[in-house]
């Protein structure tokens, strides 16, 4: 993926994960689908297969711990774009990304919804 054109969701999943979910919810992938399809790395997998499983594992970490939604059942597919090139993902400023996500969540918080800010607070606490 050269980064000049943003592919559709199906093409992105096919190219970077080697599998496409049956359905998407907006721009998000079901975490259970990731777990079911990428639970155990088979023996004798070629390098591109290892990269696909690694991307799926990182997506699960992002969706479950780092930048989870309120239900912790979905992960935004936009993170897959950042995992296309592992060398490039090392150049992403993850701290700024987490703080931006935290700010976005804080802006969405209502009086009734104060306790569901997101797991970004976990990272914020660990940095403090």
Short mmCIF file of N, CA and C in Angstrom, two decimals:
data_model
loop_
_atom_site.label_atom_id
_atom_site.label_comp_id
_atom_site.label_asym_id
_atom_site.label_seq_id
_atom_site.Cartn_x
_atom_site.Cartn_y
_atom_site.Cartn_z
N UNK A 1 0.85 -1.17 0.00
CA UNK A 1 0.00 0.00 0.00
C UNK A 1 0.89 1.22 0.00
N UNK A 2 0.71 2.09 -0.99
CA UNK A 2 1.60 3.24 -1.11
C UNK A 2 1.13 4.47 -0.36
N UNK A 3 -0.09 4.48 0.18
CA UNK A 3 -0.56 5.59 0.98
C UNK A 3 -1.14 6.74 0.19
N UNK A 4 -1.09 6.70 -1.13
CA UNK A 4 -1.60 7.81 -1.92
C UNK A 4 -3.11 7.75 -2.08
N UNK A 5 -3.69 6.57 -2.04
CA UNK A 5 -5.13 6.41 -2.18
C UNK A 5 -5.65 5.60 -0.99
N UNK A 6 -6.71 6.09 -0.37
CA UNK A 6 -7.30 5.36 0.74
C UNK A 6 -8.25 4.31 0.17
N UNK A 7 -7.97 3.04 0.40
CA UNK A 7 -8.82 1.97 -0.15
C UNK A 7 -10.13 1.86 0.62
N UNK A 8 -11.08 1.14 0.03
CA UNK A 8 -12.32 0.91 0.79
C UNK A 8 -12.04 -0.11 1.89
N UNK A 9 -12.99 -0.27 2.80
CA UNK A 9 -12.80 -1.13 3.97
C UNK A 9 -12.47 -2.57 3.61
N UNK A 10 -13.20 -3.10 2.63
CA UNK A 10 -12.98 -4.49 2.24
C UNK A 10 -11.59 -4.70 1.68
N UNK A 11 -11.18 -3.80 0.78
CA UNK A 11 -9.84 -3.93 0.18
C UNK A 11 -8.74 -3.76 1.22
N UNK A 12 -8.96 -2.85 2.16
CA UNK A 12 -7.98 -2.63 3.22
C UNK A 12 -7.81 -3.88 4.07
N UNK A 13 -8.91 -4.47 4.49
CA UNK A 13 -8.83 -5.70 5.30
C UNK A 13 -8.21 -6.84 4.51
N UNK A 14 -8.59 -6.97 3.25
CA UNK A 14 -8.04 -8.03 2.43
C UNK A 14 -6.54 -7.88 2.26
N UNK A 15 -6.09 -6.66 2.00
CA UNK A 15 -4.67 -6.41 1.76
C UNK A 15 -3.83 -6.56 3.03
N UNK A 16 -4.34 -6.09 4.18
CA UNK A 16 -3.53 -6.05 5.38
C UNK A 16 -3.79 -7.18 6.37
N UNK A 17 -4.98 -7.77 6.30
CA UNK A 17 -5.29 -8.88 7.20
C UNK A 17 -5.43 -10.21 6.46
N UNK A 18 -5.65 -10.14 5.15
CA UNK A 18 -5.83 -11.36 4.38
C UNK A 18 -7.22 -11.95 4.49
N UNK A 19 -8.09 -11.31 5.27
CA UNK A 19 -9.47 -11.74 5.46
C UNK A 19 -10.35 -10.51 5.55
N UNK A 20 -11.62 -10.68 5.21
CA UNK A 20 -12.57 -9.57 5.24
C UNK A 20 -13.75 -9.96 6.12
N UNK A 21 -14.10 -9.10 7.09
CA UNK A 21 -15.28 -9.41 7.92
C UNK A 21 -16.55 -9.46 7.08
N UNK A 22 -17.53 -10.23 7.53
CA UNK A 22 -18.81 -10.30 6.83
C UNK A 22 -19.54 -8.97 6.85
N UNK A 23 -19.36 -8.23 7.95
CA UNK A 23 -20.02 -6.93 8.05
C UNK A 23 -19.15 -5.97 8.84
N UNK A 24 -19.37 -4.70 8.56
CA UNK A 24 -18.72 -3.62 9.29
C UNK A 24 -19.82 -2.82 9.97
N UNK A 25 -19.48 -2.19 11.07
CA UNK A 25 -20.43 -1.30 11.71
C UNK A 25 -19.84 0.09 11.57
N UNK A 26 -20.31 0.80 10.55
CA UNK A 26 -19.68 2.07 10.22
C UNK A 26 -18.28 1.78 9.74
N UNK A 27 -17.30 2.40 10.36
CA UNK A 27 -15.91 2.15 10.01
C UNK A 27 -15.22 1.28 11.03
N UNK A 28 -15.98 0.39 11.69
CA UNK A 28 -15.40 -0.41 12.76
C UNK A 28 -15.53 -1.91 12.49
N UNK A 29 -14.59 -2.65 13.06
CA UNK A 29 -14.54 -4.11 12.94
C UNK A 29 -14.91 -4.70 14.30
N UNK A 30 -15.64 -5.78 14.28
CA UNK A 30 -16.03 -6.48 15.49
C UNK A 30 -14.79 -7.15 16.11
N UNK A 31 -14.57 -6.90 17.39
CA UNK A 31 -13.42 -7.49 18.09
C UNK A 31 -13.52 -9.02 18.14
N UNK A 32 -14.71 -9.54 18.26
CA UNK A 32 -14.90 -11.00 18.30
C UNK A 32 -14.47 -11.62 16.96
N UNK A 33 -14.73 -10.92 15.85
CA UNK A 33 -14.29 -11.42 14.55
C UNK A 33 -12.77 -11.50 14.51
N UNK A 34 -12.09 -10.48 15.02
CA UNK A 34 -10.63 -10.51 15.05
C UNK A 34 -10.13 -11.68 15.90
N UNK A 35 -10.74 -11.87 17.06
CA UNK A 35 -10.31 -12.95 17.94
C UNK A 35 -10.54 -14.31 17.30
N UNK A 36 -11.70 -14.49 16.69
CA UNK A 36 -12.03 -15.77 16.07
C UNK A 36 -11.11 -16.09 14.90
N UNK A 37 -10.83 -15.11 14.07
CA UNK A 37 -10.05 -15.36 12.86
C UNK A 37 -8.54 -15.30 13.05
N UNK A 38 -8.08 -14.71 14.15
CA UNK A 38 -6.64 -14.55 14.35
C UNK A 38 -6.22 -14.98 15.75
N UNK A 39 -6.90 -15.98 16.28
CA UNK A 39 -6.63 -16.41 17.65
C UNK A 39 -5.26 -17.07 17.76
N UNK A 40 -5.01 -18.08 16.97
CA UNK A 40 -3.75 -18.83 17.05
C UNK A 40 -3.03 -18.78 15.72
N UNK A 41 -1.76 -18.45 15.78
CA UNK A 41 -0.93 -18.42 14.58
C UNK A 41 -0.58 -19.85 14.18
N UNK A 42 -0.99 -20.27 12.97
CA UNK A 42 -0.67 -21.63 12.53
C UNK A 42 0.85 -21.82 12.35
N UNK A 43 1.29 -23.06 12.41
CA UNK A 43 2.70 -23.37 12.18
C UNK A 43 3.05 -23.14 10.71
N UNK A 44 4.29 -22.86 10.45
CA UNK A 44 4.82 -22.70 9.08
C UNK A 44 4.08 -21.63 8.27
N UNK A 45 3.74 -20.55 8.92
CA UNK A 45 3.09 -19.43 8.21
C UNK A 45 4.17 -18.58 7.56
N UNK A 46 3.96 -18.18 6.30
CA UNK A 46 4.94 -17.30 5.66
C UNK A 46 4.97 -15.93 6.36
N UNK A 47 5.98 -15.13 6.07
CA UNK A 47 6.15 -13.83 6.72
C UNK A 47 4.95 -12.91 6.55
N UNK A 48 4.33 -12.90 5.37
CA UNK A 48 3.18 -12.02 5.18
C UNK A 48 2.01 -12.45 6.08
N UNK A 49 1.87 -13.74 6.32
CA UNK A 49 0.85 -14.24 7.24
C UNK A 49 1.15 -13.82 8.67
N UNK A 50 2.42 -13.84 9.06
CA UNK A 50 2.81 -13.39 10.39
C UNK A 50 2.49 -11.90 10.57
N UNK A 51 2.73 -11.13 9.52
CA UNK A 51 2.41 -9.70 9.58
C UNK A 51 0.90 -9.49 9.72
N UNK A 52 0.09 -10.28 9.03
CA UNK A 52 -1.36 -10.16 9.14
C UNK A 52 -1.82 -10.48 10.57
N UNK A 53 -1.30 -11.54 11.15
CA UNK A 53 -1.66 -11.89 12.52
C UNK A 53 -1.17 -10.83 13.51
N UNK A 54 -0.01 -10.25 13.23
CA UNK A 54 0.51 -9.19 14.09
C UNK A 54 -0.38 -7.96 14.02
N UNK A 55 -0.82 -7.59 12.82
CA UNK A 55 -1.74 -6.45 12.68
C UNK A 55 -3.04 -6.70 13.45
N UNK A 56 -3.56 -7.91 13.32
CA UNK A 56 -4.81 -8.25 14.02
C UNK A 56 -4.60 -8.18 15.53
N UNK A 57 -3.47 -8.65 16.00
CA UNK A 57 -3.18 -8.61 17.44
C UNK A 57 -3.09 -7.16 17.93
N UNK A 58 -2.41 -6.33 17.17
CA UNK A 58 -2.28 -4.92 17.55
C UNK A 58 -3.64 -4.23 17.50
N UNK A 59 -4.46 -4.56 16.50
CA UNK A 59 -5.81 -4.00 16.45
C UNK A 59 -6.61 -4.39 17.69
N UNK A 60 -6.45 -5.62 18.12
CA UNK A 60 -7.16 -6.06 19.32
C UNK A 60 -6.67 -5.30 20.55
N UNK A 61 -5.37 -5.03 20.64
CA UNK A 61 -4.85 -4.23 21.75
C UNK A 61 -5.41 -2.81 21.71
N UNK A 62 -5.43 -2.23 20.52
CA UNK A 62 -5.96 -0.88 20.37
C UNK A 62 -7.43 -0.84 20.74
N UNK A 63 -8.19 -1.78 20.23
CA UNK A 63 -9.63 -1.78 20.47
C UNK A 63 -10.03 -2.19 21.87
N UNK A 64 -9.19 -2.96 22.54
CA UNK A 64 -9.55 -3.47 23.87
C UNK A 64 -8.98 -2.61 24.99
N UNK A 65 -7.79 -2.04 24.78
CA UNK A 65 -7.13 -1.32 25.87
C UNK A 65 -6.86 0.14 25.54
N UNK A 66 -6.19 0.39 24.44
CA UNK A 66 -5.71 1.75 24.19
C UNK A 66 -6.80 2.74 23.81
N UNK A 67 -7.62 2.38 22.85
CA UNK A 67 -8.62 3.32 22.35
C UNK A 67 -9.95 2.63 22.14
N UNK A 68 -10.41 2.04 23.20
CA UNK A 68 -11.64 1.25 23.09
C UNK A 68 -12.86 2.15 23.01
N UNK A 69 -13.90 1.61 22.38
CA UNK A 69 -15.18 2.32 22.39
C UNK A 69 -15.90 1.94 23.69
N UNK A 70 -17.06 2.48 23.90
CA UNK A 70 -17.78 2.26 25.16
C UNK A 70 -18.07 0.78 25.41
N UNK A 71 -18.35 0.04 24.37
CA UNK A 71 -18.71 -1.37 24.54
C UNK A 71 -17.50 -2.30 24.54
N UNK A 72 -16.38 -1.84 24.05
CA UNK A 72 -15.16 -2.64 23.89
C UNK A 72 -15.39 -3.82 22.95
N UNK A 73 -16.37 -3.69 22.07
CA UNK A 73 -16.67 -4.75 21.12
C UNK A 73 -16.20 -4.43 19.71
N UNK A 74 -15.79 -3.20 19.47
CA UNK A 74 -15.44 -2.76 18.12
C UNK A 74 -14.10 -2.01 18.14
N UNK A 75 -13.42 -2.04 17.00
CA UNK A 75 -12.21 -1.25 16.83
C UNK A 75 -12.33 -0.53 15.49
N UNK A 76 -11.92 0.72 15.46
CA UNK A 76 -12.02 1.52 14.25
C UNK A 76 -10.99 1.04 13.23
N UNK A 77 -11.44 0.91 12.00
CA UNK A 77 -10.57 0.40 10.93
C UNK A 77 -9.47 1.40 10.56
N UNK A 78 -9.63 2.66 10.98
CA UNK A 78 -8.60 3.66 10.64
C UNK A 78 -7.24 3.26 11.21
N UNK A 79 -7.24 2.50 12.32
CA UNK A 79 -5.96 2.09 12.91
C UNK A 79 -5.22 1.12 12.01
N UNK A 80 -5.94 0.39 11.20
CA UNK A 80 -5.31 -0.55 10.28
C UNK A 80 -4.44 0.18 9.26
N UNK A 81 -4.85 1.37 8.87
CA UNK A 81 -4.04 2.18 7.95
C UNK A 81 -2.66 2.48 8.54
N UNK A 82 -2.60 2.70 9.86
CA UNK A 82 -1.33 3.00 10.52
C UNK A 82 -0.46 1.77 10.69
N UNK A 83 -1.04 0.60 10.49
CA UNK A 83 -0.30 -0.65 10.66
C UNK A 83 0.11 -1.26 9.32
N UNK A 84 -0.12 -0.52 8.24
CA UNK A 84 0.22 -1.04 6.91
C UNK A 84 1.72 -1.28 6.79
N UNK A 85 2.50 -0.36 7.28
CA UNK A 85 3.96 -0.44 7.21
C UNK A 85 4.49 -0.40 8.64
N UNK A 86 5.06 -1.49 9.10
CA UNK A 86 5.52 -1.54 10.48
C UNK A 86 6.63 -0.53 10.76
N UNK A 87 7.44 -0.23 9.76
CA UNK A 87 8.46 0.80 9.96
C UNK A 87 7.79 2.16 10.11
N UNK A 88 6.75 2.39 9.33
CA UNK A 88 6.03 3.66 9.40
C UNK A 88 5.26 3.82 10.69
N UNK A 89 4.75 2.73 11.22
CA UNK A 89 3.97 2.83 12.46
C UNK A 89 4.87 3.20 13.63
N UNK A 90 6.15 2.95 13.51
CA UNK A 90 7.09 3.38 14.54
C UNK A 90 7.30 4.88 14.53
N UNK A 91 7.00 5.52 13.39
CA UNK A 91 7.14 6.97 13.29
C UNK A 91 5.89 7.72 13.74
N UNK A 92 4.77 7.00 13.91
CA UNK A 92 3.55 7.65 14.38
C UNK A 92 3.75 8.10 15.83
N UNK A 93 3.32 9.29 16.13
CA UNK A 93 3.47 9.82 17.47
C UNK A 93 2.26 9.36 18.28
N UNK A 94 2.40 8.18 18.89
CA UNK A 94 1.28 7.55 19.57
C UNK A 94 0.81 8.36 20.76
N UNK A 95 1.72 9.05 21.45
CA UNK A 95 1.31 9.85 22.60
C UNK A 95 0.32 10.93 22.18
N UNK A 96 0.63 11.63 21.10
CA UNK A 96 -0.26 12.68 20.60
C UNK A 96 -1.59 12.09 20.14
N UNK A 97 -1.52 10.93 19.55
CA UNK A 97 -2.74 10.26 19.08
C UNK A 97 -3.65 9.92 20.26
N UNK A 98 -3.07 9.37 21.31
CA UNK A 98 -3.86 9.01 22.49
C UNK A 98 -4.45 10.26 23.12
N UNK A 99 -3.67 11.33 23.23
CA UNK A 99 -4.19 12.56 23.82
C UNK A 99 -5.30 13.15 22.97
N UNK A 100 -5.18 13.05 21.65
CA UNK A 100 -6.25 13.55 20.77
C UNK A 100 -7.52 12.72 20.95
N UNK A 101 -7.36 11.41 21.07
CA UNK A 101 -8.53 10.55 21.30
C UNK A 101 -9.16 10.86 22.66
N UNK A 102 -8.35 11.10 23.68
CA UNK A 102 -8.88 11.45 24.99
C UNK A 102 -9.65 12.76 24.92
N UNK A 103 -9.09 13.75 24.24
CA UNK A 103 -9.78 15.04 24.09
C UNK A 103 -11.12 14.86 23.37
N UNK A 104 -11.14 14.05 22.33
CA UNK A 104 -12.38 13.79 21.61
C UNK A 104 -13.42 13.14 22.51
N UNK A 105 -12.98 12.18 23.33
CA UNK A 105 -13.89 11.52 24.25
C UNK A 105 -14.40 12.50 25.31
N UNK A 106 -13.51 13.36 25.83
CA UNK A 106 -13.93 14.33 26.83
C UNK A 106 -14.95 15.30 26.26
N UNK A 107 -14.81 15.66 25.01
CA UNK A 107 -15.77 16.56 24.36
C UNK A 107 -17.14 15.90 24.21
N UNK A 108 -17.18 14.58 24.10
CA UNK A 108 -18.44 13.87 23.91
C UNK A 108 -19.14 13.50 25.22
N UNK A 109 -18.44 13.65 26.33
CA UNK A 109 -18.99 13.25 27.62
C UNK A 109 -20.16 14.15 27.99
N UNK A 110 -21.24 13.53 28.46
CA UNK A 110 -22.39 14.27 28.96
C UNK A 110 -22.49 14.05 30.46
N UNK A 111 -23.38 14.74 31.10
CA UNK A 111 -23.57 14.58 32.54
C UNK A 111 -23.89 13.13 32.91
N UNK A 112 -24.67 12.45 32.08
CA UNK A 112 -25.07 11.07 32.38
C UNK A 112 -24.00 10.06 32.02
N UNK A 113 -22.98 10.49 31.31
CA UNK A 113 -22.04 9.58 30.69
C UNK A 113 -20.61 9.80 31.19
N UNK A 114 -20.40 10.37 32.34
CA UNK A 114 -19.07 10.75 32.80
C UNK A 114 -18.12 9.57 33.00
N UNK A 115 -18.63 8.41 33.31
CA UNK A 115 -17.77 7.29 33.63
C UNK A 115 -17.31 6.49 32.41
N UNK A 116 -17.76 6.83 31.24
CA UNK A 116 -17.40 6.02 30.06
C UNK A 116 -16.46 6.76 29.13
N UNK A 117 -15.44 7.35 29.67
CA UNK A 117 -14.55 8.20 28.88
C UNK A 117 -13.68 7.38 27.93
N UNK A 118 -13.20 6.27 28.23
CA UNK A 118 -12.38 5.45 27.34
C UNK A 118 -11.13 5.05 28.08
N UNK A 119 -10.49 4.06 27.56
CA UNK A 119 -9.28 3.56 28.21
C UNK A 119 -8.08 4.46 27.97
N UNK A 120 -8.26 5.54 27.25
CA UNK A 120 -7.16 6.48 27.09
C UNK A 120 -6.71 7.01 28.45
N UNK A 121 -7.63 7.07 29.41
CA UNK A 121 -7.27 7.52 30.75
C UNK A 121 -6.23 6.61 31.38
N UNK A 122 -6.29 5.33 31.07
CA UNK A 122 -5.30 4.39 31.58
C UNK A 122 -3.89 4.80 31.15
N UNK A 123 -3.76 5.15 29.89
CA UNK A 123 -2.44 5.60 29.40
C UNK A 123 -2.06 6.93 30.01
N UNK A 124 -3.01 7.83 30.11
CA UNK A 124 -2.74 9.13 30.70
C UNK A 124 -2.25 8.97 32.14
N UNK A 125 -2.86 8.10 32.89
CA UNK A 125 -2.44 7.85 34.27
C UNK A 125 -1.04 7.23 34.32
N UNK A 126 -0.73 6.36 33.40
CA UNK A 126 0.59 5.73 33.42
C UNK A 126 1.69 6.74 33.06
N UNK A 127 1.39 7.74 32.23
CA UNK A 127 2.38 8.76 31.90
C UNK A 127 2.57 9.73 33.06
N UNK A 128 1.50 9.96 33.84
CA UNK A 128 1.56 10.92 34.95
C UNK A 128 2.37 10.32 36.04
#
